[in-house]
């Protein structure tokens, strides 16, 4: 079905729904690379005008990627909650945007609505929204998850402590972990990207983190970000796995490029839960995503990168994850060219995920060849903190020496906590006070707090 709109005397025709969505998208280099972007601002505005008048129900009738060809489409269609959708089923995309920004869209109402929102609906309405709209609505969406602590509570923001090392050196990993804990980081997860794909090396890292968490009774979870099949195999070997990790995307073909299927993710979920290692909940999955992943695998089916990214959140949602992380600027300037595009993408991803009921965090990051710098990351951090992001990254000096990209540091989370008054996960906050790392207000202790912990970790590293 074609869609039409006019700007002034110029009329525009959009051949199908995915073309309309692509042309309505704020400019980004990935869509230009794929030949999907609007050719002018006038064409972009015409697409948005046509999109605003489109009934939300259209997305239930016209699949962007055929049902028969794509298991992600089948998941989206088959899991749609018609009863939840009924609340907004009479609205157009433009009317949905107005309703979301209104006082009628309260936190409880949005939580009830989430199962009825498809990723295409979320992506479509985001294309009509200014940055302030994305922040306003995402702030009203709350997604609370639990494993050994409680994440996503109002007024709280967690941090993934990311102690990567280019050779998986135990002393180096423990030094970074010690540093991060001393700054109050690590309530989201202590998560290592391993330099090696050796099963024995990954098992050693998992045992290292488990021993640390157990010895000091830290109410957090560990993860070594290996392939889901490796996690399942390690679980079968009796290795202490807390969270099962996998990178995912929004099409079957893109997921195939990661070596995963929906059935394999279900296997990972069941294996993770079988260990019953959570103390306050059983959200055992950790997913990472990022705009451009499907395009880089030539698996986007002509769909714009932001809409494909939203479809990845439907994959995540199906497995009740503890954490979902959009690694927003990691792939590079071929997909998000500069700071402006990275900032917009981060706000879109967070909004779409939260609207769909997904516990969204963000790796606020860029590669060294992108037209971006740490000031852009400060801006996105401040905006996402205001929008209620579930978690961010904590990396020594904001510079990952193994993955070779720039993110947010242990110090950065102190800044946003001070400015916005954000707390940590309550169980982790209490542990920091017991260890005298923080004072009763949640600020870092001015005394010798945490010295027993730090000394013990230093002894272990030696």
Short mmCIF file of C-alpha atoms in Angstrom, two decimals, residues 183-436:
data_model
loop_
_atom_site.label_atom_id
_atom_site.label_comp_id
_atom_site.label_asym_id
_atom_site.label_seq_id
_atom_site.Cartn_x
_atom_site.Cartn_y
_atom_site.Cartn_z
CA UNK A 183 33.54 4.35 43.55
CA UNK A 184 30.25 2.60 44.27
CA UNK A 185 29.88 0.96 40.85
CA UNK A 186 28.74 -2.59 40.09
CA UNK A 187 25.11 -2.91 41.14
CA UNK A 188 23.87 -3.68 37.60
CA UNK A 189 26.50 -6.35 37.05
CA UNK A 190 30.23 -6.94 37.18
CA UNK A 191 30.57 -7.81 33.52
CA UNK A 192 33.72 -8.82 31.64
CA UNK A 193 34.10 -8.91 27.86
CA UNK A 194 36.64 -11.74 27.58
CA UNK A 195 39.63 -11.36 25.29
CA UNK A 196 39.68 -15.13 24.77
CA UNK A 197 36.89 -17.46 23.64
CA UNK A 198 38.53 -20.36 25.46
CA UNK A 199 35.95 -22.17 27.58
CA UNK A 200 38.50 -22.84 30.32
CA UNK A 201 39.54 -19.16 30.43
CA UNK A 202 35.90 -18.03 30.57
CA UNK A 203 35.22 -20.55 33.32
CA UNK A 204 38.19 -19.22 35.30
CA UNK A 205 36.84 -15.67 35.04
CA UNK A 206 33.38 -16.76 36.21
CA UNK A 207 34.87 -18.59 39.19
CA UNK A 208 36.98 -15.52 40.00
CA UNK A 209 33.95 -13.23 40.08
CA UNK A 210 31.86 -15.77 41.98
CA UNK A 211 34.56 -16.08 44.65
CA UNK A 212 34.74 -12.30 44.99
CA UNK A 213 30.97 -11.85 45.29
CA UNK A 214 30.66 -14.76 47.72
CA UNK A 215 33.58 -13.77 49.95
CA UNK A 216 32.41 -10.22 50.45
CA UNK A 217 28.68 -10.98 50.23
CA UNK A 218 28.21 -8.39 47.48
CA UNK A 219 24.54 -8.17 46.44
CA UNK A 220 25.21 -8.09 42.73
CA UNK A 221 25.62 -10.46 39.80
CA UNK A 222 28.50 -11.44 37.56
CA UNK A 223 28.64 -12.06 33.83
CA UNK A 224 31.30 -12.98 31.30
CA UNK A 225 29.89 -11.84 27.97
CA UNK A 226 30.33 -15.01 25.97
CA UNK A 227 28.02 -16.68 23.45
CA UNK A 228 24.84 -18.22 24.82
CA UNK A 229 25.96 -21.70 23.73
CA UNK A 230 29.13 -21.29 25.81
CA UNK A 231 27.09 -20.23 28.83
CA UNK A 232 24.84 -23.28 28.49
CA UNK A 233 27.85 -25.58 28.19
CA UNK A 234 29.51 -24.00 31.24
CA UNK A 235 26.29 -24.38 33.24
CA UNK A 236 26.25 -28.08 32.31
CA UNK A 237 29.84 -28.32 33.59
CA UNK A 238 28.84 -26.84 36.96
CA UNK A 239 30.52 -23.45 36.47
CA UNK A 240 28.87 -20.69 38.57
CA UNK A 241 27.00 -18.67 35.89
CA UNK A 242 24.79 -15.83 37.15
CA UNK A 243 23.60 -14.14 33.95
CA UNK A 244 23.35 -15.64 30.46
CA UNK A 245 24.52 -13.10 27.87
CA UNK A 246 23.82 -12.70 24.16
CA UNK A 247 23.99 -9.97 21.54
CA UNK A 248 20.73 -9.87 19.58
CA UNK A 249 19.22 -7.98 16.65
CA UNK A 250 15.82 -7.36 15.11
CA UNK A 251 15.68 -9.89 12.27
CA UNK A 252 16.13 -13.63 12.01
CA UNK A 253 18.96 -13.18 9.51
CA UNK A 254 20.80 -10.70 11.73
CA UNK A 255 20.50 -13.04 14.70
CA UNK A 256 21.82 -15.84 12.51
CA UNK A 257 24.93 -13.72 11.97
CA UNK A 258 25.37 -13.84 15.76
CA UNK A 259 24.82 -17.59 15.68
CA UNK A 260 21.54 -17.53 17.61
CA UNK A 261 17.90 -18.43 17.20
CA UNK A 262 14.93 -17.79 19.44
CA UNK A 263 14.96 -21.46 20.46
CA UNK A 264 18.58 -21.14 21.52
CA UNK A 265 17.75 -18.09 23.65
CA UNK A 266 14.98 -20.08 25.32
CA UNK A 267 17.50 -22.81 26.06
CA UNK A 268 19.79 -20.23 27.63
CA UNK A 269 16.97 -18.85 29.78
CA UNK A 270 16.02 -22.29 31.06
CA UNK A 271 19.64 -23.23 31.76
CA UNK A 272 20.28 -20.00 33.66
CA UNK A 273 17.18 -20.38 35.78
CA UNK A 274 17.95 -24.01 36.52
CA UNK A 275 20.84 -22.94 38.78
CA UNK A 276 18.55 -20.82 40.99
CA UNK A 277 21.40 -18.45 41.84
CA UNK A 278 19.22 -15.36 42.22
CA UNK A 279 18.31 -14.36 45.77
CA UNK A 280 15.55 -11.80 45.12
CA UNK A 281 14.47 -12.71 41.56
CA UNK A 282 15.07 -14.90 38.52
CA UNK A 283 15.72 -12.43 35.69
CA UNK A 284 18.81 -14.23 34.37
CA UNK A 285 19.28 -12.86 30.83
CA UNK A 286 21.54 -10.00 29.75
CA UNK A 287 21.17 -8.74 26.17
CA UNK A 288 23.10 -6.16 24.16
CA UNK A 289 21.93 -4.45 20.99
CA UNK A 290 22.85 -1.49 18.80
CA UNK A 291 21.57 0.45 15.81
CA UNK A 292 23.30 -0.73 12.64
CA UNK A 293 23.86 -4.37 13.64
CA UNK A 294 21.38 -5.72 11.08
CA UNK A 295 22.65 -3.45 8.32
CA UNK A 296 26.25 -4.45 8.97
CA UNK A 297 25.18 -8.08 8.47
CA UNK A 298 23.19 -7.16 5.32
CA UNK A 299 20.16 -8.52 7.17
CA UNK A 300 17.94 -5.43 7.52
CA UNK A 301 15.42 -6.28 4.73
CA UNK A 302 15.28 -2.62 3.66
CA UNK A 303 14.05 -1.50 7.08
CA UNK A 304 15.63 1.58 8.66
CA UNK A 305 18.15 0.89 11.42
CA UNK A 306 16.17 2.44 14.27
CA UNK A 307 13.06 0.37 13.52
CA UNK A 308 15.15 -2.80 13.25
CA UNK A 309 16.71 -1.90 16.60
CA UNK A 310 13.26 -1.60 18.19
CA UNK A 311 12.45 -5.08 16.86
CA UNK A 312 15.45 -6.37 18.82
CA UNK A 313 13.66 -5.25 21.99
CA UNK A 314 10.78 -7.60 21.13
CA UNK A 315 13.35 -10.41 21.14
CA UNK A 316 14.68 -9.25 24.51
CA UNK A 317 11.22 -8.80 26.03
CA UNK A 318 10.30 -12.42 25.37
CA UNK A 319 12.98 -13.71 27.77
CA UNK A 320 12.35 -11.46 30.80
CA UNK A 321 15.90 -10.08 31.02
CA UNK A 322 17.56 -8.43 33.99
CA UNK A 323 19.44 -6.04 31.71
CA UNK A 324 19.19 -4.82 28.11
CA UNK A 325 21.98 -2.55 26.92
CA UNK A 326 22.00 -0.50 23.73
CA UNK A 327 25.70 0.00 22.94
CA UNK A 328 24.73 3.12 21.12
CA UNK A 329 27.87 4.43 19.40
CA UNK A 330 29.99 1.29 19.35
CA UNK A 331 29.62 0.16 15.73
CA UNK A 332 31.00 3.42 14.35
CA UNK A 333 30.34 6.51 12.22
CA UNK A 334 29.14 4.42 9.27
CA UNK A 335 25.89 4.05 11.24
CA UNK A 336 25.86 7.02 13.65
CA UNK A 337 28.14 9.65 12.23
CA UNK A 338 28.54 12.22 14.99
CA UNK A 339 27.59 13.25 18.49
CA UNK A 340 24.22 14.59 17.41
CA UNK A 341 23.22 11.29 15.81
CA UNK A 342 24.52 9.27 18.78
CA UNK A 343 22.57 11.40 21.25
CA UNK A 344 19.35 11.07 19.27
CA UNK A 345 19.81 7.30 18.85
CA UNK A 346 20.44 6.81 22.57
CA UNK A 347 17.24 8.64 23.47
CA UNK A 348 15.24 6.73 20.84
CA UNK A 349 16.53 3.35 21.96
CA UNK A 350 15.84 4.05 25.62
CA UNK A 351 12.34 5.35 24.87
CA UNK A 352 11.35 2.46 22.59
CA UNK A 353 12.65 -0.19 24.97
CA UNK A 354 11.00 1.29 28.03
CA UNK A 355 7.68 1.80 26.19
CA UNK A 356 7.74 -1.92 25.33
CA UNK A 357 8.46 -2.92 28.92
CA UNK A 358 12.17 -3.65 28.52
CA UNK A 359 14.72 -2.79 31.28
CA UNK A 360 16.87 -0.46 29.17
CA UNK A 361 20.37 0.66 29.94
CA UNK A 362 22.81 2.41 27.64
CA UNK A 363 26.51 2.18 26.96
CA UNK A 364 26.99 5.89 26.28
CA UNK A 365 29.91 5.52 23.92
CA UNK A 366 31.69 6.35 20.68
CA UNK A 367 34.56 5.04 18.62
CA UNK A 368 37.69 7.09 18.12
CA UNK A 369 37.00 7.66 14.41
CA UNK A 370 33.50 9.12 14.99
CA UNK A 371 32.83 12.86 14.97
CA UNK A 372 32.07 12.82 18.69
CA UNK A 373 33.84 13.51 21.97
CA UNK A 374 33.38 13.21 25.72
CA UNK A 375 31.30 16.39 25.85
CA UNK A 376 28.71 14.63 23.67
CA UNK A 377 28.75 11.69 26.10
CA UNK A 378 28.26 14.09 29.03
CA UNK A 379 25.21 15.47 27.25
CA UNK A 380 23.71 12.04 26.55
CA UNK A 381 24.47 10.88 30.09
CA UNK A 382 22.63 13.89 31.52
CA UNK A 383 19.65 13.40 29.21
CA UNK A 384 19.38 9.66 29.89
CA UNK A 385 19.74 10.20 33.62
CA UNK A 386 16.84 12.62 33.42
CA UNK A 387 14.89 10.09 31.32
CA UNK A 388 15.27 7.40 34.01
CA UNK A 389 17.77 5.04 32.37
CA UNK A 390 18.08 1.76 34.29
CA UNK A 391 21.87 1.54 34.10
CA UNK A 392 25.01 2.86 32.41
CA UNK A 393 28.62 1.67 32.11
CA UNK A 394 31.47 2.25 34.51
CA UNK A 395 34.88 1.83 32.85
CA UNK A 396 38.30 2.91 34.18
CA UNK A 397 39.00 6.36 32.76
CA UNK A 398 36.07 5.91 30.33
CA UNK A 399 38.56 4.14 28.02
CA UNK A 400 38.10 0.42 27.39
CA UNK A 401 41.62 -0.86 26.76
CA UNK A 402 40.38 -4.20 25.40
CA UNK A 403 37.50 -3.14 23.12
CA UNK A 404 39.22 0.16 22.21
CA UNK A 405 36.31 2.59 22.49
CA UNK A 406 35.26 5.47 24.73
CA UNK A 407 32.42 5.20 27.23
CA UNK A 408 31.59 6.54 30.71
CA UNK A 409 33.89 6.33 33.72
CA UNK A 410 33.52 5.54 37.41
CA UNK A 411 33.62 9.31 38.03
CA UNK A 412 30.84 10.06 35.54
CA UNK A 413 28.22 8.16 37.53
CA UNK A 414 29.15 10.23 40.61
CA UNK A 415 28.44 13.38 38.61
CA UNK A 416 24.97 12.31 37.50
CA UNK A 417 24.07 11.03 40.97
CA UNK A 418 25.04 14.38 42.46
CA UNK A 419 23.15 16.42 39.87
CA UNK A 420 19.97 14.32 39.80
CA UNK A 421 20.03 12.71 43.24
CA UNK A 422 20.06 9.18 41.82
CA UNK A 423 20.47 6.21 44.17
CA UNK A 424 21.92 2.77 43.57
CA UNK A 425 20.08 -0.53 43.87
CA UNK A 426 18.91 -0.54 47.52
CA UNK A 427 20.58 -3.84 48.44
CA UNK A 428 23.87 -2.65 46.95
CA UNK A 429 23.55 0.75 48.60
CA UNK A 430 23.18 -0.95 51.99
CA UNK A 431 26.26 -3.10 51.31
CA UNK A 432 28.34 -0.04 50.42
CA UNK A 433 27.37 1.54 53.74
CA UNK A 434 28.26 -1.64 55.66
CA UNK A 435 31.66 -1.68 53.96
CA UNK A 436 32.05 2.04 54.76
#
